[in-house]
PDB file of C-alpha atoms in Angstrom:
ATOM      1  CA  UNK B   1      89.573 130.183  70.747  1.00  0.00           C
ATOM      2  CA  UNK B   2      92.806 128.162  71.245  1.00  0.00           C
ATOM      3  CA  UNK B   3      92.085 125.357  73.362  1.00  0.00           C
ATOM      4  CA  UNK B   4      95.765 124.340  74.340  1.00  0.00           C
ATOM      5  CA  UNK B   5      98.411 127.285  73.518  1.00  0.00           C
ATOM      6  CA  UNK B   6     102.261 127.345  74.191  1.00  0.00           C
ATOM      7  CA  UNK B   7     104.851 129.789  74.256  1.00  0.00           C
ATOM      8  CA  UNK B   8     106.810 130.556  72.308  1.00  0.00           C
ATOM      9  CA  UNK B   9     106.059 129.163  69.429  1.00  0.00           C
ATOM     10  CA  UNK B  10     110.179 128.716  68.225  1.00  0.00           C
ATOM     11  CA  UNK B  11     113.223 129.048  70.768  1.00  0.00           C
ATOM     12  CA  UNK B  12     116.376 129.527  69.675  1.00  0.00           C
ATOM     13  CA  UNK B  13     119.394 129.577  72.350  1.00  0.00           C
ATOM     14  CA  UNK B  14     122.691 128.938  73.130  1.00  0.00           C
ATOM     15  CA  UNK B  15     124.248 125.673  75.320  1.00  0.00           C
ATOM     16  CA  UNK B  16     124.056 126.245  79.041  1.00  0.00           C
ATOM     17  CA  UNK B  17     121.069 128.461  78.902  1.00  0.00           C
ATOM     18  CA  UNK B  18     118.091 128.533  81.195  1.00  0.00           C
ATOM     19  CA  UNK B  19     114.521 128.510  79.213  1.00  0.00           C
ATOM     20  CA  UNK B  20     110.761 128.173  79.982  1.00  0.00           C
ATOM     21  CA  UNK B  21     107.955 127.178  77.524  1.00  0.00           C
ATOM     22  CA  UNK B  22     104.493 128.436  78.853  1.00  0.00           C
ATOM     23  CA  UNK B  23     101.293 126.145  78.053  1.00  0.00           C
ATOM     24  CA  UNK B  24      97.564 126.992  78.743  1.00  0.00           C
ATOM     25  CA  UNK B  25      94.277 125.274  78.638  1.00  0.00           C
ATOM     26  CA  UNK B  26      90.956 126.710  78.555  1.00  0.00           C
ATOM     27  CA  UNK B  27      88.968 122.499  78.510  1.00  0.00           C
ATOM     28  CA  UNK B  28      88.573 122.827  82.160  1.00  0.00           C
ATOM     29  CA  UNK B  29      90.774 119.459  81.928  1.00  0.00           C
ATOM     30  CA  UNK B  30      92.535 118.153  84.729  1.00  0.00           C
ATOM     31  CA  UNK B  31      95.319 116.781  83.461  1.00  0.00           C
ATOM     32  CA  UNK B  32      98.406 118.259  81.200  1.00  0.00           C
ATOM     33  CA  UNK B  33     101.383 116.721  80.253  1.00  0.00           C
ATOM     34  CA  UNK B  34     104.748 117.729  78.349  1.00  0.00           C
ATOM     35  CA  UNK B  35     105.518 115.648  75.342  1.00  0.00           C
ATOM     36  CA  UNK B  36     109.069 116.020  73.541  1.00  0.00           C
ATOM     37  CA  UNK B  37     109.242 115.100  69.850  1.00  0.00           C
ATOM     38  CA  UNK B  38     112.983 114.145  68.647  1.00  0.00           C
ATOM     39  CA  UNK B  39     114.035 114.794  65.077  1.00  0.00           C
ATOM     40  CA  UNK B  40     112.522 111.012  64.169  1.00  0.00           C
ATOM     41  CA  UNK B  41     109.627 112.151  65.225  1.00  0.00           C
ATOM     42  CA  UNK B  42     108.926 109.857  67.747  1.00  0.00           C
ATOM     43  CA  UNK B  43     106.932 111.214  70.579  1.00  0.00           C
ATOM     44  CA  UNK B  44     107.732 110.236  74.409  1.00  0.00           C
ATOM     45  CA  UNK B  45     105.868 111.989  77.332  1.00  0.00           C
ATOM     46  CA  UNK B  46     107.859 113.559  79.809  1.00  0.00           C
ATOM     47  CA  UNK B  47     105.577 114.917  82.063  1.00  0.00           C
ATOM     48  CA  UNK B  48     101.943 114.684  83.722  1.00  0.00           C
ATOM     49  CA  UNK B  49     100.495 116.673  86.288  1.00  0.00           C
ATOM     50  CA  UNK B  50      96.589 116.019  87.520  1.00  0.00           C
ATOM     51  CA  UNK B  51      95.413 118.938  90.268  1.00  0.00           C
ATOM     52  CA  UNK B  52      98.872 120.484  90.734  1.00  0.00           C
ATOM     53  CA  UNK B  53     100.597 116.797  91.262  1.00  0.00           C
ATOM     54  CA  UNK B  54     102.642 114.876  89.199  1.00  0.00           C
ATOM     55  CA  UNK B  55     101.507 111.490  88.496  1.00  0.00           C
ATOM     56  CA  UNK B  56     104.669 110.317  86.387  1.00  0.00           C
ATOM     57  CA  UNK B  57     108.022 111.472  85.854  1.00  0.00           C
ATOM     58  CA  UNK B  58     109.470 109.519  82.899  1.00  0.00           C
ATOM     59  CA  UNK B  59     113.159 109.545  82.973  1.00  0.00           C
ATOM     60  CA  UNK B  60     114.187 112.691  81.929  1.00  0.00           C
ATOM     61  CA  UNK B  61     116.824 114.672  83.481  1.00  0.00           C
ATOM     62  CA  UNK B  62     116.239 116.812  86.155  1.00  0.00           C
ATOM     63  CA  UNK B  63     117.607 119.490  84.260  1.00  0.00           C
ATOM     64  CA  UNK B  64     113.786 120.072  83.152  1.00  0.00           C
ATOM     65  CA  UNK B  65     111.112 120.697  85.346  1.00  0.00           C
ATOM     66  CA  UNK B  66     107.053 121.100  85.331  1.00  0.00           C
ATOM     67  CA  UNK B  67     105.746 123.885  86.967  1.00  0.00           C
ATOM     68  CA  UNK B  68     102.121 124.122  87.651  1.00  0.00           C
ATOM     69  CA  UNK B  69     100.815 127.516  89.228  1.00  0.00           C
ATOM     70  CA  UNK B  70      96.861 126.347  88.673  1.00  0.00           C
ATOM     71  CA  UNK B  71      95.147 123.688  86.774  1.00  0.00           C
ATOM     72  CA  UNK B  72      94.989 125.780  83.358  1.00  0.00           C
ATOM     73  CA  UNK B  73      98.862 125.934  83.247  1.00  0.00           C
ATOM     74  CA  UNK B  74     101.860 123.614  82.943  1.00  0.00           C
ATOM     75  CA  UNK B  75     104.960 125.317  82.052  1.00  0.00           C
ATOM     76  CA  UNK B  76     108.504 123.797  81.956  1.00  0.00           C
ATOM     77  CA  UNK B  77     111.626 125.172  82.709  1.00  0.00           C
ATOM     78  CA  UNK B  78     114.871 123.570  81.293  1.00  0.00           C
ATOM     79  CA  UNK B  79     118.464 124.566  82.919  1.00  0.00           C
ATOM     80  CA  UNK B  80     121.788 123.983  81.249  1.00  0.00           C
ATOM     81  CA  UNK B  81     120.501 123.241  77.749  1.00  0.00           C
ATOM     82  CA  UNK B  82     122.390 120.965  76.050  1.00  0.00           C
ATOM     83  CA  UNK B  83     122.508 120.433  71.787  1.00  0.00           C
ATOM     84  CA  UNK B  84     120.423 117.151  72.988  1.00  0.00           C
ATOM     85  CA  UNK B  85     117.401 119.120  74.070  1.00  0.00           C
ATOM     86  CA  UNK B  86     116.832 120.066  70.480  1.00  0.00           C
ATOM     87  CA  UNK B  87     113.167 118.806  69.817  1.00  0.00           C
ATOM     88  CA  UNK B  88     109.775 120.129  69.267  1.00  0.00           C
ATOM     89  CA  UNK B  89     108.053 120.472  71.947  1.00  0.00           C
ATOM     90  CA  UNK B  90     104.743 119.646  72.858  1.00  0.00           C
ATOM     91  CA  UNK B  91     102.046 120.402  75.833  1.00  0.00           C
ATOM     92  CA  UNK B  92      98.754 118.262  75.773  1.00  0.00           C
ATOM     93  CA  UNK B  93      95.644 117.976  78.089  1.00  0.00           C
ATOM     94  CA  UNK B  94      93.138 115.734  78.491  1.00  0.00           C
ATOM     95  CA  UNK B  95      90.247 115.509  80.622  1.00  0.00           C
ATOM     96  CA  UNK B  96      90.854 113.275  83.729  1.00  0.00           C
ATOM     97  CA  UNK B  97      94.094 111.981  82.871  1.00  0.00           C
ATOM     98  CA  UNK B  98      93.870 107.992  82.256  1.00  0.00           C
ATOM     99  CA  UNK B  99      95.266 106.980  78.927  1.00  0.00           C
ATOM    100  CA  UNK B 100      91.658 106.498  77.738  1.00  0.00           C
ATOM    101  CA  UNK B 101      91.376 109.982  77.468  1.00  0.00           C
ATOM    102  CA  UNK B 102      91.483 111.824  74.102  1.00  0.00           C
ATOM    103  CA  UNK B 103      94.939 114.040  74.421  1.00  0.00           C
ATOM    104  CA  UNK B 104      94.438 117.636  73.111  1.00  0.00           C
ATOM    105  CA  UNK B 105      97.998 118.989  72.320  1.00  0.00           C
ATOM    106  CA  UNK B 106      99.230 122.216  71.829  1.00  0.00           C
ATOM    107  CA  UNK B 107     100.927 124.027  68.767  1.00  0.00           C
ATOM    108  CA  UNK B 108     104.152 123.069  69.800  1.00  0.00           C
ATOM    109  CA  UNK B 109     106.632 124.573  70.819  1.00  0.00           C
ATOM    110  CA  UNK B 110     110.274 124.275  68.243  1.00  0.00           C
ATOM    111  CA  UNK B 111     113.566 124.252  70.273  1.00  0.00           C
ATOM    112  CA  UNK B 112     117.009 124.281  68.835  1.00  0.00           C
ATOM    113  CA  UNK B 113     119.851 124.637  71.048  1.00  0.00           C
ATOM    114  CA  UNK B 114     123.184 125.941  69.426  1.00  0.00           C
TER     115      UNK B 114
ATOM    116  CA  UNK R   1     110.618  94.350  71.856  1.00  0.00           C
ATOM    117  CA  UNK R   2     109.260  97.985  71.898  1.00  0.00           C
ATOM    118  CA  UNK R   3     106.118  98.786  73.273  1.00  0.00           C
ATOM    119  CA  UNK R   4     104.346  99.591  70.309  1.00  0.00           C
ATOM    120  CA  UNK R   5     105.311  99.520  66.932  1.00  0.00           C
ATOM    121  CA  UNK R   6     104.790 100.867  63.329  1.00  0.00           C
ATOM    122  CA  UNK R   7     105.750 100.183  59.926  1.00  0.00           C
ATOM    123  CA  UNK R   8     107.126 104.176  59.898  1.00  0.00           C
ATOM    124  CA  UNK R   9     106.457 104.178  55.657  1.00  0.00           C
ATOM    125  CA  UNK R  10     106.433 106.195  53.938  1.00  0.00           C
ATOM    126  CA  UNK R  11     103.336 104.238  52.100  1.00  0.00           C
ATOM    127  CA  UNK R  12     103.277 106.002  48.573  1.00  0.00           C
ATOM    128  CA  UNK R  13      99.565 105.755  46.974  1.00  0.00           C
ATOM    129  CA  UNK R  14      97.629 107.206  44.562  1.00  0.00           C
ATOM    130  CA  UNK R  15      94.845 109.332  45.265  1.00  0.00           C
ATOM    131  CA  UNK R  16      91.567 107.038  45.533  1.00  0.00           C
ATOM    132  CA  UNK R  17      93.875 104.257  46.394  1.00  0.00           C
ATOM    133  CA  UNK R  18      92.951 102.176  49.481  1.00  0.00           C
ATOM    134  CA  UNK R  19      95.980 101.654  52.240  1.00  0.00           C
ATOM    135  CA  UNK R  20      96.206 100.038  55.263  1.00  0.00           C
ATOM    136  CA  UNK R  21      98.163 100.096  58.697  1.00  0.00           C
ATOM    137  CA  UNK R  22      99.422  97.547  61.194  1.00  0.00           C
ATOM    138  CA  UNK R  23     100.050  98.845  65.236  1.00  0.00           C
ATOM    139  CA  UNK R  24     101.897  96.018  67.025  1.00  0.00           C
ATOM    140  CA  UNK R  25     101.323  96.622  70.627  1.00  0.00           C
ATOM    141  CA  UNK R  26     103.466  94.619  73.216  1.00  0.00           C
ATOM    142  CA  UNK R  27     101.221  94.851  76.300  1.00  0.00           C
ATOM    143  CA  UNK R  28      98.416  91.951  76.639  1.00  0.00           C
ATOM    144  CA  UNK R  29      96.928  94.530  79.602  1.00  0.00           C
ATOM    145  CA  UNK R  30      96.166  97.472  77.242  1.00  0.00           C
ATOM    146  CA  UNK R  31      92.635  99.155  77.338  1.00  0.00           C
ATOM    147  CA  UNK R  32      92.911 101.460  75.249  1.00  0.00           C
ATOM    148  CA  UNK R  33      93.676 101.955  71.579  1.00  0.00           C
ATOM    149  CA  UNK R  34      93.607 105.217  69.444  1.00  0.00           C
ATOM    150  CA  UNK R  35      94.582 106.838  66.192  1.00  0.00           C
ATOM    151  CA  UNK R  36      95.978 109.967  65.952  1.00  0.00           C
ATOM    152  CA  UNK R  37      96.957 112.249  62.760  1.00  0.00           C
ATOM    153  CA  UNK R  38      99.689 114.259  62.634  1.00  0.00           C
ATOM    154  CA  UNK R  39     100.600 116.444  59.966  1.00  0.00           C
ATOM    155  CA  UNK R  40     104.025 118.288  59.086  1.00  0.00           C
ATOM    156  CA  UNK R  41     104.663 120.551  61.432  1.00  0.00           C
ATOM    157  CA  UNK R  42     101.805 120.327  63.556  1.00  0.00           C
ATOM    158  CA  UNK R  43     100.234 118.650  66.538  1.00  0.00           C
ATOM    159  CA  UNK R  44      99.081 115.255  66.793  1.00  0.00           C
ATOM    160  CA  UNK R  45      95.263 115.096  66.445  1.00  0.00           C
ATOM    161  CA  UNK R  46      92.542 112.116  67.327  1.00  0.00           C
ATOM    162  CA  UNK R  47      91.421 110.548  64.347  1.00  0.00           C
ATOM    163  CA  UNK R  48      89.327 107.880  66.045  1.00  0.00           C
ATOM    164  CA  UNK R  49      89.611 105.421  69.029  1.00  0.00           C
ATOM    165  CA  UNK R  50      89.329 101.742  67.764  1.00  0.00           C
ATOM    166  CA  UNK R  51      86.907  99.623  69.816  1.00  0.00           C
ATOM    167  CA  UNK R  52      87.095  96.109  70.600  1.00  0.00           C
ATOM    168  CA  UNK R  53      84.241  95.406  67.828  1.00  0.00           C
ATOM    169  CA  UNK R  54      85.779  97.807  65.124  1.00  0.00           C
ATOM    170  CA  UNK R  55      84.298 100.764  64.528  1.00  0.00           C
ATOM    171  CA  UNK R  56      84.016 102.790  60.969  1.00  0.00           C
ATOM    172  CA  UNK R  57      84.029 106.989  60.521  1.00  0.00           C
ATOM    173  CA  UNK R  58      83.496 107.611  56.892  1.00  0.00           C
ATOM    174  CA  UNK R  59      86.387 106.509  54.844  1.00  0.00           C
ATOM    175  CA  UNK R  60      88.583 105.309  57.948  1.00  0.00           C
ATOM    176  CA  UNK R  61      87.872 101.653  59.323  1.00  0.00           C
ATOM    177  CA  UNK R  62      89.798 100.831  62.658  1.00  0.00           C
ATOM    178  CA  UNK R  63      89.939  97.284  63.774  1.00  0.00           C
ATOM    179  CA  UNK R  64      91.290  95.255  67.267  1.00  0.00           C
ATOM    180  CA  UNK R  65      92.529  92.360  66.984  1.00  0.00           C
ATOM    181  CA  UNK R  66      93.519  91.183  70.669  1.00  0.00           C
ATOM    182  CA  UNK R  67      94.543  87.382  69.921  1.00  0.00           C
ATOM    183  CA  UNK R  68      97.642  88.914  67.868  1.00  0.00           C
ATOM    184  CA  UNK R  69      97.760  91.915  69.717  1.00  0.00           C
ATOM    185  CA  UNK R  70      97.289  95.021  66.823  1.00  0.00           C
ATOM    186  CA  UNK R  71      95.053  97.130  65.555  1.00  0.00           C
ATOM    187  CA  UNK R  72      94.739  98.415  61.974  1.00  0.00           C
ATOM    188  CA  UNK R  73      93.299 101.394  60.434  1.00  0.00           C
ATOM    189  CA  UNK R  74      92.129 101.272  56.436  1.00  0.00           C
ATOM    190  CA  UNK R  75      91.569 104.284  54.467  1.00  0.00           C
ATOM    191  CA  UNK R  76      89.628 103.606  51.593  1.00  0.00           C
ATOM    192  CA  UNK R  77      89.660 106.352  48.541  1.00  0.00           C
ATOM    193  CA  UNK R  78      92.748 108.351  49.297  1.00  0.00           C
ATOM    194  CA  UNK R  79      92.607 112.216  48.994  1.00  0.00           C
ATOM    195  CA  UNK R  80      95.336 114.475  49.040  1.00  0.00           C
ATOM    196  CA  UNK R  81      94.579 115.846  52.152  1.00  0.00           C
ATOM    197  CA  UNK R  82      95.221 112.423  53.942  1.00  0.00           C
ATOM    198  CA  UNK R  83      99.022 112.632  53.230  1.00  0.00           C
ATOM    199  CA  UNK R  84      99.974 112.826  56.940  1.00  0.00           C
ATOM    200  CA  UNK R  85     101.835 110.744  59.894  1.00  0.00           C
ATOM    201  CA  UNK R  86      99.192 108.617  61.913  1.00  0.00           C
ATOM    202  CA  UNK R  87     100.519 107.347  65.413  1.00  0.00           C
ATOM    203  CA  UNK R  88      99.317 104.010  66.830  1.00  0.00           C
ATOM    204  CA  UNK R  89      98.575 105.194  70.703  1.00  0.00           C
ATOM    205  CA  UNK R  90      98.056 102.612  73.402  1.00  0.00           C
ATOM    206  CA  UNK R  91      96.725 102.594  76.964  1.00  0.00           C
ATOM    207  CA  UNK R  92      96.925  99.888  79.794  1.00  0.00           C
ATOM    208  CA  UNK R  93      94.557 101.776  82.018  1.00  0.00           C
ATOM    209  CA  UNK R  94      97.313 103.816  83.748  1.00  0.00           C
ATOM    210  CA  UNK R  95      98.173 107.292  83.437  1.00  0.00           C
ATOM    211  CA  UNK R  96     100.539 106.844  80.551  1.00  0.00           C
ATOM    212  CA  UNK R  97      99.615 106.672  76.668  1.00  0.00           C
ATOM    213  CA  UNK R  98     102.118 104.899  74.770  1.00  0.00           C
ATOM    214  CA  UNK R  99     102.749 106.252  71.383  1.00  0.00           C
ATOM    215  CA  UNK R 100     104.252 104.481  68.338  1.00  0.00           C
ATOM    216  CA  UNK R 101     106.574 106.462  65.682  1.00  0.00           C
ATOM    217  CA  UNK R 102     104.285 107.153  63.305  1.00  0.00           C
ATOM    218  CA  UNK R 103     103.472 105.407  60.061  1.00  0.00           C
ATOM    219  CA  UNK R 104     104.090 108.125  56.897  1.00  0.00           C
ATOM    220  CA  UNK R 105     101.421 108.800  54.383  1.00  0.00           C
ATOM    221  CA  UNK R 106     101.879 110.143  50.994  1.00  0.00           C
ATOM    222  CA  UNK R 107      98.826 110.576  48.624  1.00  0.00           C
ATOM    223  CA  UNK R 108     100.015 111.523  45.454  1.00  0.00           C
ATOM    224  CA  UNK R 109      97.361 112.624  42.000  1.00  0.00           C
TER     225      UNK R 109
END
């Protein structure tokens, strides 16, 4: 059993196109988040969302957006992609949602924008 | 002066080797300290959390050191298997982990 999956696993698409990565938990965890993961591999979160709310918005644009239909899900949808949004990926969970929590992260999810 | 901050490698040892690694962490506030493995092409994944007295899982050793504001994890006879990226993650009791870059491990026979 795959405790935090994402879909699709690779995107490939072209400038100005509209996308969505799906992510699921099955830890009963009340917290997700959206991580992106630049080609120097440094990790920044974008995203959190605890019961359906968002705690923090980091500043990315508001070209992507978290969407949340029930505690087990956080998917995000990106408009307009640009070459920039290139990255991996990656959805995470973690139990209550303070940064004391272990983060349980998803496959991943590999984006290239053309 | 970033937040937190690793040596990013990549530290080149031989297998049974011992090797250590510095986190610099800019935030006198933080909780919360962990280390997380990450290997190519994959998620990140806990290694250990490092408590305020040091704590000690088999080969790994992860220390705090709060005057100067790092913590340190030691790996002491180096398999193969360890060649990975470990991230330096640190909490100030908010809702936001702070990652570092990574530091790059390559265990070579």
């Amino acid at each position: 059993d795959t405790a935090v999956s994402q879909t699709p696993k690779y995107l490939v698409t072209q400038m100005g196109n509209d996308k969505s990565i799906k992510c699921e938990q099955n830890l009963g965890h009340d917290t997700m988040y959206w991580y992106k993961q630049d080609s120097k591999k440094f990790l920044k979160i974008m995203f959190s969302y605890n019961n359906k709310e968002l705690i923090i918005n980091e500043t990315v644009p508001n070209r992507f957006s978290p969407k949340s239909p029930d505690k087990a899900h956080l998917n995000l949808h990106i408009n307009s992609l640009e070459l920039g949004d290139s990255a991996v990926y990656f959805c995470a969970s973690s139990q209550e949602g303070l940064d004391t929590d272990t983060q349980y992260f998803g496959p991943g999810t590999r984006l290239t924008v053309l | 002066r970033k937040e937190v901050e690793q040596d990013p490698g990549p530290f080149n040892v031989p297998e049974g080797a011992t090797v250590a690694f510095n986190c610099t962490y800019s935030n006198s506030a933080s909780q919360s300290f962990f280390w997380y493995r990450q290997d190519c092409r994959k998620e990140p994944k806990l290694l250990m959390s490092v408590y305020s007295s040091g704590n000690e899982d088999g080969r790994f050793t992860a220390q705090l050191n709060r005057a100067s504001q790092y913590i340190s994890l030691l790996i002491r006879d180096s398999k193969l298997s360890d060649s990975a990226t470990y991230l330096c993650v640190v909490g100030g009791g908010s809702y936001i982990p702070t990652f570092g870059r990574g530091t790059s491990l390559i265990v070579h026979p």
